[in-house]
Amino acid sequence: MTDWAELNDRAVHLAAAGDLDGARAALEAALTAPAPHRAQVLLNLAHVVDLAGDRQRAADLLTEAVETGEGEVRLTAVAARADLLPWLGRWDEAWRDVEAALADTEPEHQVGLRSTRVGLLMMAGRLAEAEADAVEAVGLAARHAPEHLAGLYANLALLADEAGDERRAAEYRVLSDNPGRQPLGHRWHRFVELNTEGGVLLASGDRAGAKAAFEAAYREVGTTSTGPDDVEAVVCRAGVAGNLAGVADDPEDAARWSTEAIEAARAASAVVGDAYGSASVLLNALVSRAAAHHARTRLPEALADLAEALDLSVDGSEATVRAVRARVLATGGWFAEAAEEAGRALDLAYAGAPELAASVHLTLAEITSATGDLPGAAEHLALARDLSAATGDVAGEATALLSAARLAYLSSDVDRADALYGEADALLADDPRRRAVCLHGRAAVAVLRGRPDEALALSDRALALFPAASPLESVALHQVRGSAFEAAGRYAEAESCYAEAATSCEAAGLWHVALGMAWWRADALVRRAAAATGAERERIGRRALDLALPAALAAEAVRQRFPHGPLRERWVALAAAPATRSAFLAIRAVGDASLAAEYVDHLAGAVSLRAEGVVEVERGELVRLPAPPPAAAHLPHAAAGFATGADPAFPDAGFELPPRVRPDPATPTALDAWIDLAERRYGLGVRSERAVSSW
């Protein structure tokens, strides 16, 4: 490559990086190019000079390029100079140049000139001529120069706006953003009108109106279609089904509409590729269906859809896919993997999709609180609230408030929790589902205040607003109702609620929630045992032990799911600590001193019981938990669902579990039976079959 060519290429890269001074210097040095190539250098230099704000100098350079250039380079220089001249008060000259060039140019080479002429006609106020010219130029561009389509569609959108035709303007803006997309035929005019109307209504907050418009558009497909091989009908059905998924009232409907959109988009793509934008419809429908699966805690299906969506994603959409995937992973208890994915999503959001940042911070708050870092969760929630408020996202702000209220409740700060629920409630007048969450939270606060009857009344109101609670919502509702019944001395009803919550956990495969539910129920039973005597005390205590000790053993063993390092210790010291405490209380309730000693030996042979002074983790590490190292280096044991063994998405890679601790390694202890029970109940390894001597 010659020196001038290297300089020219370097200048192009510098200009793309925003270094206009460097690009200009390189191009001025490249003007030594021989005559056949000098015009291209002049053209590039004029572009850089124009970006720097010197239009007159740019016009002079383009004049020289017109005089010395040939073929496509000369036509490009004519068009570029004509774009500049009106800004210098020389519109007539620009018009003459373009008209003269068009007269001597074959149609397939006219696209750039025609695009410039559209702009000149718009400047002159000759809008009807401009529109006719733009429509004709679109056909030429689609065949010969698709790089001009975005600009032509943008001009057509401006012309439609000027004519007061919002529907056509919206359609042209979509085409401008997707310049390779082929417009639908005229028979779909009414469909496009209705579908666009639905989008406008949804953007304005009118969900019911949007749903009605989308449903009318869907019916229009049925009346306009000529049969199953009508590709444009399939394209329309894919698009509007995806929109209907977005306004569905429950996850089942959302999944059904998303599936229809996915199947139709795939069918259209198989015939015409992405001519009508089916790829973006498919991607969005996959994400929508994954969200519906997530709401029903069908997590493997959600992850499968998101894996396919990630393969289809491009710049802006990758952040959305990764943000949803992080939330699914967090719900499933894959906290290290979720945090890594959330970290990637947050980087992408701040780089190109800032509207997603608040929701990613909400996910990171969920991860950090679940792994024992309540201050870190509070930081993420404060960021999520501020970002949501700044962008006018009322739902996001309310969600952050509700989560912050829950943290306050967990810290027994009832006044702060009450105040935050009040702030959230003020934002939620039109959102019954989130209002139900607010009422449910206030019920939990009422229990802490010693007002069980008030708590049950609030819980009843919350239940009335839940047409069909998700598994996680069901767990939370029954857990709080159980606490209220227990506080009121209605123990049978309390245990029934707790059992219902546990059943919901197991049915949904939420192992980490089930662990928490077990120690919660055990604590309730220990409190009951303290007020009982004789055989009744023994029976209740044994039931508490059956819940608490296997859950504590499993919770401590979950550290195997984290990469080596202090984060694993923090899980045991903080996140699993309530289960450990509950197990000791249950052992004390039954008065089994030998089992207590064996359990102390077990814990002493694993990790520290205290976080203070032992586990030092920087805040940044907690905000972004590390990804698990490659299997060859880490070999994590993946805890999974119930009784079915390891989750296929995160298989057991063979990491050796710690040994059992016994006074005599050859003689099993009572704790061995509890370890075996924990492994059967929760489907994960707690200790290996090897044994070592206790202290």
XYZ file of C-alpha atoms in Angstrom:
695
model
C 0.000 0.000 0.000
C 1.363 3.428 -0.947
C 2.004 6.201 1.572
C -0.981 8.311 0.492
C -3.306 5.299 0.718
C -2.081 4.461 4.219
C -2.598 8.078 5.263
C -6.105 8.061 3.768
C -7.069 4.868 5.608
C -5.615 6.158 8.872
C -7.630 9.359 8.477
C -10.842 7.392 8.035
C -10.229 5.565 11.328
C -9.296 8.779 13.136
C -12.429 10.523 11.915
C -14.573 7.579 13.037
C -12.955 7.850 16.476
C -13.742 11.584 16.634
C -10.198 12.850 16.109
C -10.971 15.419 13.389
C -7.677 17.287 13.734
C -5.687 14.094 13.295
C -7.845 13.002 10.372
C -7.469 16.392 8.665
C -3.680 16.366 9.033
C -3.439 12.845 7.599
C -5.673 13.705 4.618
C -3.799 16.906 3.832
C -0.596 14.840 3.760
C -2.365 12.331 1.478
C -3.121 15.007 -1.153
C 0.064 13.850 -2.857
C -2.066 11.058 -4.325
C -1.901 10.733 -8.135
C -4.693 12.235 -10.241
C -6.991 9.179 -10.420
C -7.084 8.993 -6.584
C -6.660 12.615 -5.469
C -10.389 13.304 -5.909
C -11.250 10.621 -3.326
C -8.842 12.151 -0.834
C -10.373 15.584 -1.515
C -13.830 14.136 -0.936
C -12.777 12.655 2.424
C -11.002 15.847 3.454
C -14.081 17.920 2.604
C -16.191 15.671 4.824
C -13.811 16.111 7.787
C -13.575 19.872 7.239
C -17.372 20.117 7.089
C -17.675 18.171 10.360
C -15.267 20.687 11.890
C -17.632 23.495 10.856
C -15.781 25.078 7.911
C -18.418 24.797 5.150
C -16.781 27.217 2.748
C -13.473 25.348 2.789
C -15.361 22.061 2.393
C -17.219 23.453 -0.651
C -13.945 24.568 -2.229
C -12.429 21.125 -1.763
C -15.516 19.505 -3.295
C -15.334 21.870 -6.256
C -11.819 20.598 -6.959
C -13.016 17.010 -6.513
C -15.803 17.612 -9.065
C -13.329 19.063 -11.539
C -10.759 16.254 -11.200
C -12.884 13.257 -10.273
C -14.345 10.580 -12.500
C -17.249 8.133 -12.344
C -18.799 7.417 -8.931
C -16.334 9.647 -7.116
C -17.330 12.670 -9.220
C -21.074 11.988 -8.774
C -20.588 11.670 -5.000
C -18.670 14.965 -4.984
C -21.459 16.698 -6.958
C -24.081 15.466 -4.514
C -22.015 16.383 -1.444
C -21.285 19.877 -2.825
C -24.962 20.388 -3.610
C -25.814 19.475 -0.008
C -23.481 22.240 1.194
C -24.180 25.089 -1.240
C -27.658 26.050 0.078
C -26.084 26.717 3.492
C -23.820 29.213 1.711
C -26.751 30.931 -0.005
C -26.188 29.161 -3.346
C -29.310 26.991 -3.678
C -29.758 27.760 -7.416
C -26.217 26.673 -8.177
C -26.732 23.419 -6.259
C -29.951 22.737 -8.193
C -28.269 23.313 -11.573
C -25.372 21.006 -10.668
C -27.676 18.167 -9.600
C -29.981 18.506 -12.623
C -27.015 18.565 -15.024
C -25.455 15.510 -13.398
C -28.739 13.592 -13.455
C -29.139 14.256 -17.178
C -25.808 12.553 -17.911
C -26.097 9.605 -15.449
C -27.635 6.162 -15.811
C -30.543 5.435 -13.373
C -28.584 2.862 -11.362
C -26.007 5.554 -10.483
C -28.469 8.311 -9.672
C -29.459 7.391 -6.092
C -27.108 9.788 -4.295
C -28.062 12.654 -6.613
C -31.784 11.899 -6.269
C -31.448 11.881 -2.485
C -29.741 15.280 -2.625
C -32.460 16.629 -4.929
C -35.125 15.561 -2.412
C -33.352 17.632 0.214
C -33.133 20.648 -2.113
C -36.855 20.425 -2.906
C -37.660 20.284 0.816
C -35.515 23.384 1.420
C -37.427 25.186 -1.306
C -40.775 24.184 0.212
C -41.755 22.112 -2.823
C -42.967 19.270 -0.591
C -45.212 17.394 -3.028
C -42.362 17.196 -5.561
C -39.975 16.164 -2.805
C -42.247 13.316 -1.704
C -42.763 12.025 -5.239
C -39.021 12.147 -5.872
C -38.250 10.391 -2.581
C -40.706 7.570 -3.247
C -39.167 7.009 -6.679
C -35.659 7.210 -5.216
C -36.527 4.543 -2.606
C -37.174 2.068 -5.402
C -33.834 2.883 -7.017
C -32.012 2.698 -3.676
C -33.528 -0.676 -2.803
C -32.164 -2.067 -6.076
C -28.848 -0.272 -6.417
C -27.750 1.655 -3.299
C -29.438 0.499 -0.051
C -27.058 2.675 1.983
C -29.241 5.668 1.002
C -32.515 4.128 2.225
C -32.261 5.382 5.820
C -31.901 9.012 4.707
C -34.699 8.781 2.159
C -37.104 7.231 4.662
C -36.142 9.882 7.238
C -37.043 12.611 4.736
C -40.330 10.879 3.931
C -41.094 10.796 7.683
C -40.472 14.556 7.884
C -42.710 15.138 4.893
C -45.469 13.028 6.431
C -45.137 14.970 9.688
C -45.449 18.220 7.759
C -48.622 16.893 6.121
C -50.038 15.905 9.533
C -50.059 12.178 8.697
C -48.792 10.661 11.959
C -49.398 7.080 10.842
C -47.241 7.357 7.738
C -44.616 9.331 9.623
C -44.360 6.556 12.230
C -44.138 3.909 9.510
C -41.386 5.785 7.693
C -39.437 6.263 10.917
C -39.534 2.504 11.496
C -38.281 1.988 7.939
C -35.556 4.584 8.479
C -34.378 2.719 11.582
C -34.509 -0.541 9.596
C -33.477 0.592 6.095
C -33.177 -2.921 4.717
C -36.805 -3.638 5.520
C -39.257 -3.946 2.671
C -42.498 -1.940 3.120
C -45.809 -3.781 3.156
C -48.164 -3.596 0.176
C -51.072 -1.145 -0.038
C -53.677 -3.727 1.032
C -52.156 -3.619 4.523
C -52.835 0.077 4.969
C -55.529 -0.484 7.604
C -53.447 -3.085 9.462
C -50.455 -0.732 9.641
C -52.741 2.074 10.803
C -54.184 -0.021 13.644
C -50.854 -1.544 14.670
C -49.178 1.876 14.708
C -52.090 3.317 16.687
C -51.594 0.580 19.281
C -47.928 1.480 19.605
C -48.725 5.166 20.074
C -51.372 4.387 22.726
C -49.032 2.062 24.593
C -46.292 4.694 24.602
C -48.787 7.185 26.084
C -49.675 4.776 28.899
C -53.061 3.664 27.563
C -52.547 -0.094 27.859
C -56.229 -0.970 27.406
C -56.524 1.188 24.293
C -53.327 -0.288 22.881
C -54.601 -3.815 23.444
C -57.871 -3.016 21.631
C -55.978 -1.547 18.669
C -53.642 -4.548 18.445
C -56.589 -6.950 18.608
C -58.283 -5.060 15.760
C -55.042 -5.233 13.750
C -54.862 -8.983 14.376
C -58.418 -9.413 13.076
C -57.463 -7.338 10.017
C -54.805 -9.924 9.138
C -57.478 -12.608 9.022
C -59.731 -10.599 6.692
C -56.936 -9.452 4.376
C -54.878 -12.646 4.111
C -55.150 -14.746 0.949
C -54.026 -17.959 2.615
C -51.226 -19.683 4.555
C -48.682 -18.930 1.817
C -49.372 -15.194 1.950
C -45.951 -14.038 3.207
C -47.028 -10.490 4.001
C -49.917 -11.830 6.081
C -47.499 -14.031 8.035
C -45.225 -11.019 8.578
C -48.140 -8.946 9.874
C -49.341 -11.731 12.151
C -45.857 -12.106 13.646
C -45.595 -8.411 14.389
C -49.011 -7.918 15.944
C -48.842 -11.177 17.925
C -45.608 -9.919 19.439
C -47.340 -6.657 20.346
C -50.241 -8.538 21.920
C -47.759 -10.493 24.029
C -46.501 -7.186 25.370
C -49.965 -6.133 26.595
C -51.158 -9.555 27.793
C -52.820 -9.584 31.201
C -51.168 -12.760 32.474
C -48.070 -14.858 31.715
C -50.069 -17.652 30.063
C -51.480 -15.257 27.450
C -48.082 -13.614 27.000
C -46.470 -17.000 26.345
C -49.208 -17.968 23.876
C -48.945 -14.748 21.854
C -45.146 -14.825 21.961
C -45.130 -18.390 20.652
C -47.381 -17.392 17.761
C -45.077 -14.464 16.967
C -42.013 -16.725 17.082
C -43.528 -19.328 14.768
C -44.770 -16.721 12.284
C -41.463 -14.820 12.269
C -39.557 -18.039 11.630
C -41.945 -18.950 8.789
C -41.521 -15.539 7.152
C -37.744 -15.628 7.535
C -37.597 -19.051 5.895
C -39.219 -17.615 2.759
C -37.952 -14.019 2.433
C -35.176 -13.728 5.002
C -35.245 -10.438 6.868
C -36.852 -8.437 4.056
C -39.702 -7.375 6.376
C -37.736 -7.172 9.629
C -38.745 -10.593 10.915
C -35.421 -11.036 12.732
C -36.177 -8.257 15.208
C -39.732 -9.573 15.682
C -38.324 -13.030 16.442
C -35.782 -11.652 18.912
C -38.356 -9.553 20.761
C -40.830 -12.440 20.884
C -38.187 -14.763 22.324
C -37.417 -12.240 25.063
C -41.130 -11.755 25.711
C -41.720 -15.496 26.006
C -38.693 -15.844 28.275
C -40.182 -13.184 30.558
C -43.483 -15.099 30.588
C -41.650 -18.337 31.426
C -39.786 -16.480 34.169
C -43.036 -15.216 35.669
C -44.212 -18.841 35.894
C -40.741 -19.947 37.145
C -40.246 -22.168 34.118
C -36.608 -21.191 34.219
C -34.959 -23.755 31.877
C -37.411 -22.770 29.114
C -36.701 -19.096 29.772
C -32.934 -19.652 29.548
C -33.333 -21.609 26.297
C -35.288 -18.749 24.681
C -32.745 -16.209 25.905
C -29.848 -18.248 24.525
C -31.462 -18.117 21.081
C -32.242 -14.414 21.494
C -28.622 -13.717 22.427
C -27.482 -15.349 19.190
C -29.821 -13.011 17.264
C -29.049 -9.859 19.244
C -27.227 -6.864 17.864
C -25.805 -3.765 19.526
C -28.816 -2.321 21.379
C -30.729 -5.543 21.942
C -27.907 -7.445 23.654
C -28.295 -5.332 26.796
C -31.987 -6.231 27.005
C -31.371 -9.950 26.550
C -28.600 -10.052 29.136
C -30.655 -8.017 31.619
C -33.553 -10.482 31.405
C -31.173 -13.441 31.587
C -29.581 -12.031 34.750
C -32.990 -11.796 36.404
C -33.874 -15.371 35.422
C -30.576 -16.660 36.805
C -31.091 -14.736 40.050
C -34.581 -16.175 40.456
C -33.151 -19.663 40.005
C -30.510 -19.058 42.669
C -27.546 -19.067 40.247
C -26.207 -15.962 41.938
C -22.602 -15.871 40.699
C -23.723 -16.455 37.105
C -26.527 -13.900 37.510
C -24.170 -11.251 38.812
C -21.730 -11.787 35.962
C -24.536 -11.454 33.427
C -25.944 -8.398 35.205
C -22.497 -6.805 35.120
C -22.327 -7.259 31.357
C -25.855 -5.923 30.956
C -25.032 -2.876 33.068
C -21.950 -2.060 30.973
C -23.995 -2.339 27.784
C -26.832 -0.291 29.259
C -24.621 2.602 30.290
C -22.860 2.471 26.921
C -25.906 2.443 24.667
C -29.203 1.705 26.408
C -29.370 3.841 29.580
C -33.108 3.232 29.972
C -32.234 -0.348 31.056
C -29.778 0.607 33.788
C -32.392 0.964 36.541
C -33.797 -2.532 35.992
C -30.288 -4.041 36.038
C -29.565 -2.308 39.340
C -32.778 -3.866 40.686
C -31.487 -7.295 39.676
C -28.111 -6.633 41.293
C -29.941 -5.556 44.441
C -31.747 -8.892 44.465
C -28.462 -10.763 44.034
C -26.554 -8.859 46.710
C -29.368 -9.098 49.256
C -29.768 -12.834 48.599
C -26.053 -13.344 49.227
C -26.097 -11.478 52.509
C -25.023 -7.971 51.514
C -27.942 -5.749 52.548
C -25.931 -2.475 52.394
C -24.878 -3.314 48.832
C -28.481 -4.047 47.922
C -29.534 -0.689 49.368
C -26.961 1.070 47.161
C -28.299 -0.597 44.026
C -31.881 0.223 44.973
C -31.030 3.881 45.539
C -29.449 4.018 42.077
C -32.426 2.245 40.526
C -34.848 4.666 42.159
C -32.897 7.761 41.088
C -32.503 6.541 37.503
C -36.188 5.618 37.252
C -37.287 8.975 38.619
C -34.957 10.807 36.225
C -36.406 9.007 33.195
C -40.035 9.202 34.322
C -40.291 5.442 34.834
C -42.948 5.385 37.553
C -43.209 1.582 37.639
C -39.434 1.240 38.036
C -39.348 3.842 40.800
C -42.180 2.074 42.627
C -40.428 -1.290 42.313
C -37.253 0.178 43.803
C -39.267 1.646 46.680
C -40.988 -1.673 47.350
C -37.662 -3.506 47.390
C -36.115 -0.880 49.694
C -39.113 -1.220 52.000
C -38.575 -4.975 52.110
C -34.914 -4.456 53.096
C -36.019 -2.139 55.882
C -38.497 -4.767 57.048
C -35.785 -7.459 57.044
C -33.680 -5.130 59.196
C -36.682 -4.689 61.563
C -36.793 -0.959 60.793
C -40.575 -0.864 60.763
C -40.931 2.921 60.637
C -38.736 3.209 57.551
C -40.456 0.235 55.920
C -43.864 1.807 56.548
C -42.725 5.154 55.120
C -41.315 3.537 51.977
C -44.469 1.496 51.425
C -46.405 4.744 51.729
C -44.257 6.398 49.052
C -44.701 3.400 46.770
C -48.445 3.321 47.321
C -48.708 6.953 46.224
C -47.191 6.005 42.860
C -49.301 2.895 42.269
C -52.872 4.082 41.821
C -53.245 2.376 38.412
C -51.182 -0.756 39.058
C -53.175 -3.332 41.051
C -50.422 -5.954 41.039
C -47.804 -3.677 42.571
C -50.405 -2.261 44.955
C -50.970 -5.825 46.120
C -47.233 -6.137 46.816
C -47.431 -2.902 48.785
C -50.370 -4.149 50.861
C -48.599 -7.433 51.438
C -45.502 -5.584 52.670
C -47.554 -3.475 55.024
C -49.091 -6.685 56.353
C -45.595 -7.948 57.174
C -44.838 -4.681 58.976
C -48.080 -4.998 60.936
C -46.942 -8.423 62.146
C -43.703 -6.902 63.447
C -45.742 -4.222 65.198
C -47.764 -6.934 66.955
C -50.997 -6.290 65.034
C -51.895 -9.668 63.508
C -55.555 -8.839 62.829
C -54.543 -5.733 60.879
C -51.976 -7.824 59.010
C -54.582 -10.394 57.984
C -56.969 -7.661 56.808
C -54.203 -6.129 54.669
C -53.299 -9.583 53.358
C -56.925 -10.229 52.379
C -56.947 -6.986 50.387
C -53.691 -7.996 48.689
C -55.068 -11.400 47.728
C -58.112 -9.758 46.149
C -55.830 -7.814 43.799
C -53.911 -10.928 42.665
C -55.932 -12.667 39.913
C -53.306 -15.391 39.771
C -50.221 -15.128 41.948
C -46.877 -16.282 40.563
C -45.000 -18.936 42.589
C -42.780 -16.301 44.217
C -45.779 -14.106 45.004
C -47.613 -17.097 46.436
C -44.665 -17.939 48.691
C -44.459 -14.387 50.006
C -48.206 -14.056 50.572
C -48.541 -17.345 52.441
C -45.400 -16.666 54.450
C -46.733 -13.345 55.741
C -50.214 -14.766 56.376
C -48.594 -17.594 58.299
C -46.697 -15.083 60.438
C -49.917 -13.196 61.129
C -51.766 -16.367 62.118
C -48.863 -17.385 64.345
C -48.816 -13.970 66.034
C -52.547 -14.362 66.654
C -52.005 -17.793 68.227
C -53.750 -19.600 65.357
C -51.000 -22.167 64.924
C -52.768 -24.703 62.728
C -53.648 -21.990 60.211
C -50.102 -20.663 60.403
C -48.594 -24.067 59.649
C -51.060 -24.557 56.795
C -49.904 -21.285 55.233
C -46.245 -22.192 55.681
C -46.831 -25.609 54.136
C -48.579 -23.994 51.170
C -45.606 -21.666 50.682
C -43.184 -24.600 50.845
C -45.246 -26.517 48.271
C -45.105 -23.529 45.925
C -41.305 -23.441 46.312
C -40.899 -27.097 45.512
C -43.317 -27.015 42.576
C -41.378 -24.117 41.052
C -37.936 -25.624 41.743
C -36.847 -22.613 43.810
C -34.279 -24.373 45.972
C -32.896 -21.231 47.594
C -36.373 -19.946 48.502
C -37.243 -23.397 49.868
C -34.207 -23.254 52.167
C -35.361 -19.944 53.560
C -38.902 -21.212 53.921
C -37.671 -24.231 55.890
C -35.843 -22.229 58.548
C -38.718 -19.744 58.723
C -41.148 -22.584 59.490
C -38.681 -24.137 61.915
C -38.358 -20.890 63.877
C -42.142 -20.694 64.144
C -42.259 -24.240 65.506
C -39.458 -23.536 67.991
C -41.458 -20.606 69.331
C -44.483 -22.886 69.709
C -42.396 -25.569 71.389
C -41.225 -23.058 73.982
C -44.835 -22.563 75.055
C -45.673 -26.304 75.109
C -44.858 -29.081 77.577
C -44.284 -32.816 77.647
C -44.915 -34.922 74.568
C -46.367 -31.956 72.661
C -43.143 -29.993 73.173
C -41.113 -32.985 71.999
C -43.292 -33.471 68.907
C -43.121 -29.824 67.859
C -39.380 -29.667 68.523
C -38.713 -32.762 66.415
C -40.736 -31.264 63.570
C -38.705 -28.064 63.832
C -35.477 -30.052 63.754
C -36.624 -31.992 60.680
C -37.098 -28.696 58.853
C -34.168 -26.701 60.186
C -31.168 -29.011 60.208
C -31.387 -30.367 56.615
C -31.995 -26.813 55.359
C -28.997 -25.504 57.304
C -26.738 -28.293 56.024
C -27.861 -27.645 52.450
C -27.536 -23.863 52.794
C -23.962 -24.189 54.037
C -23.170 -26.584 51.168
C -24.430 -24.118 48.576
C -21.027 -22.423 48.894
C -19.911 -25.015 46.340
C -21.846 -23.032 43.733
C -19.547 -20.024 44.128
C -16.006 -19.595 42.801
C -13.178 -20.081 45.274
C -12.536 -17.100 47.494
C -14.086 -14.884 50.148
C -17.459 -14.693 48.472
C -18.124 -18.333 49.315
C -17.346 -17.596 52.942
C -19.671 -14.591 52.912
C -22.489 -16.803 51.631
C -22.106 -19.111 54.628
C -21.429 -16.347 57.140
C -24.266 -14.079 56.054
C -26.745 -15.568 53.587
C -26.859 -19.021 55.176
C -26.496 -17.725 58.743
C -30.257 -17.623 59.538
C -30.584 -21.300 58.640
C -27.588 -22.182 60.829
C -29.035 -20.227 63.756
C -32.409 -21.917 63.249
C -30.763 -25.350 63.291
C -29.084 -24.628 66.646
C -32.390 -23.383 68.087
C -34.148 -26.559 66.920
C -31.401 -28.765 68.381
C -31.741 -26.895 71.673
C -35.518 -27.321 71.556
C -35.123 -31.116 71.534
C -32.236 -31.030 74.014
C -29.863 -33.164 71.917
C -26.417 -32.194 73.240
C -24.587 -34.847 71.198
C -26.115 -33.644 67.962
C -25.207 -30.059 68.890
C -21.569 -31.060 69.380
C -21.507 -32.972 66.086
C -23.007 -29.988 64.265
C -20.403 -27.640 65.783
C -17.666 -29.990 64.591
C -19.254 -30.055 61.136
C -19.297 -26.267 60.862
C -15.832 -25.843 62.302
C -14.537 -28.156 59.618
C -16.054 -26.032 56.864
C -15.853 -22.261 57.244
C -15.861 -19.507 59.816
C -19.073 -18.878 61.711
C -18.422 -15.127 61.798
C -18.026 -12.612 58.999
C -16.522 -9.830 61.128
C -12.762 -9.704 60.880
C -12.625 -12.823 58.740
C -14.345 -12.108 55.446
C -13.011 -8.946 53.854
C -14.629 -8.258 50.505
C -14.455 -4.944 48.670
C -17.795 -3.331 47.792
C -16.943 -3.609 44.086
C -16.570 -7.370 44.454
C -20.009 -7.615 45.987
C -21.594 -5.421 43.344
C -20.172 -7.627 40.606
C -19.761 -11.177 41.840
C -17.169 -12.958 39.717
C -18.145 -15.475 37.084
C -17.300 -19.079 37.864
C -13.877 -19.941 36.420
C -13.708 -22.509 33.593
C -14.610 -26.013 34.677
C -11.034 -27.232 34.292
C -9.835 -24.647 36.815
C -12.805 -24.521 39.179
C -14.921 -27.668 38.956
C -17.908 -26.306 40.908
C -20.555 -28.554 42.341
C -23.836 -27.153 40.989
C -26.698 -27.282 43.463
C -29.938 -27.998 41.721
C -33.663 -28.523 42.129
C -35.492 -31.069 44.200
C -34.741 -34.781 44.143
C -33.851 -34.684 40.465
C -30.122 -34.136 40.835
C -28.022 -31.521 39.094
C -29.572 -28.956 36.781
C -28.540 -29.703 33.168
C -27.825 -26.017 32.611
C -25.199 -26.091 35.378
C -24.016 -29.693 35.652
C -21.844 -31.141 38.383
C -18.319 -30.854 37.026
C -16.799 -33.120 39.639
C -15.503 -30.816 42.395
C -14.733 -32.983 45.417
C -16.966 -32.224 48.390
C -15.482 -31.731 51.878
C -15.234 -34.830 54.089
C -17.505 -35.641 57.007
C -16.227 -34.861 60.504
C -16.520 -37.566 63.194
C -14.882 -38.317 66.554
C -14.042 -41.715 65.055
C -13.839 -41.527 61.231
C -14.927 -45.167 60.963
C -18.109 -44.709 63.014
C -21.051 -42.748 61.524
C -22.707 -40.222 63.823
C -26.289 -39.043 64.132
C -25.359 -36.063 61.959
C -24.473 -38.424 59.082
C -28.125 -39.404 58.801
C -29.115 -35.742 58.712
C -26.548 -35.060 55.962
C -27.971 -37.930 53.931
C -31.488 -36.563 54.433
C -30.414 -33.067 53.335
C -28.848 -34.452 50.165
C -32.001 -36.404 49.304
C -34.353 -33.559 50.131
C -32.540 -30.786 48.299
C -30.824 -32.730 45.537
C -27.272 -31.478 46.125
C -24.133 -32.817 47.704
C -23.366 -31.719 51.260
C -20.355 -33.859 52.216
C -18.415 -36.662 50.586
C -18.311 -40.224 51.902
C -14.800 -39.659 53.252
C -14.471 -38.887 56.965
C -11.847 -37.185 59.093
C -11.372 -36.902 62.836
C -12.988 -34.035 64.706
C -11.008 -31.806 67.015
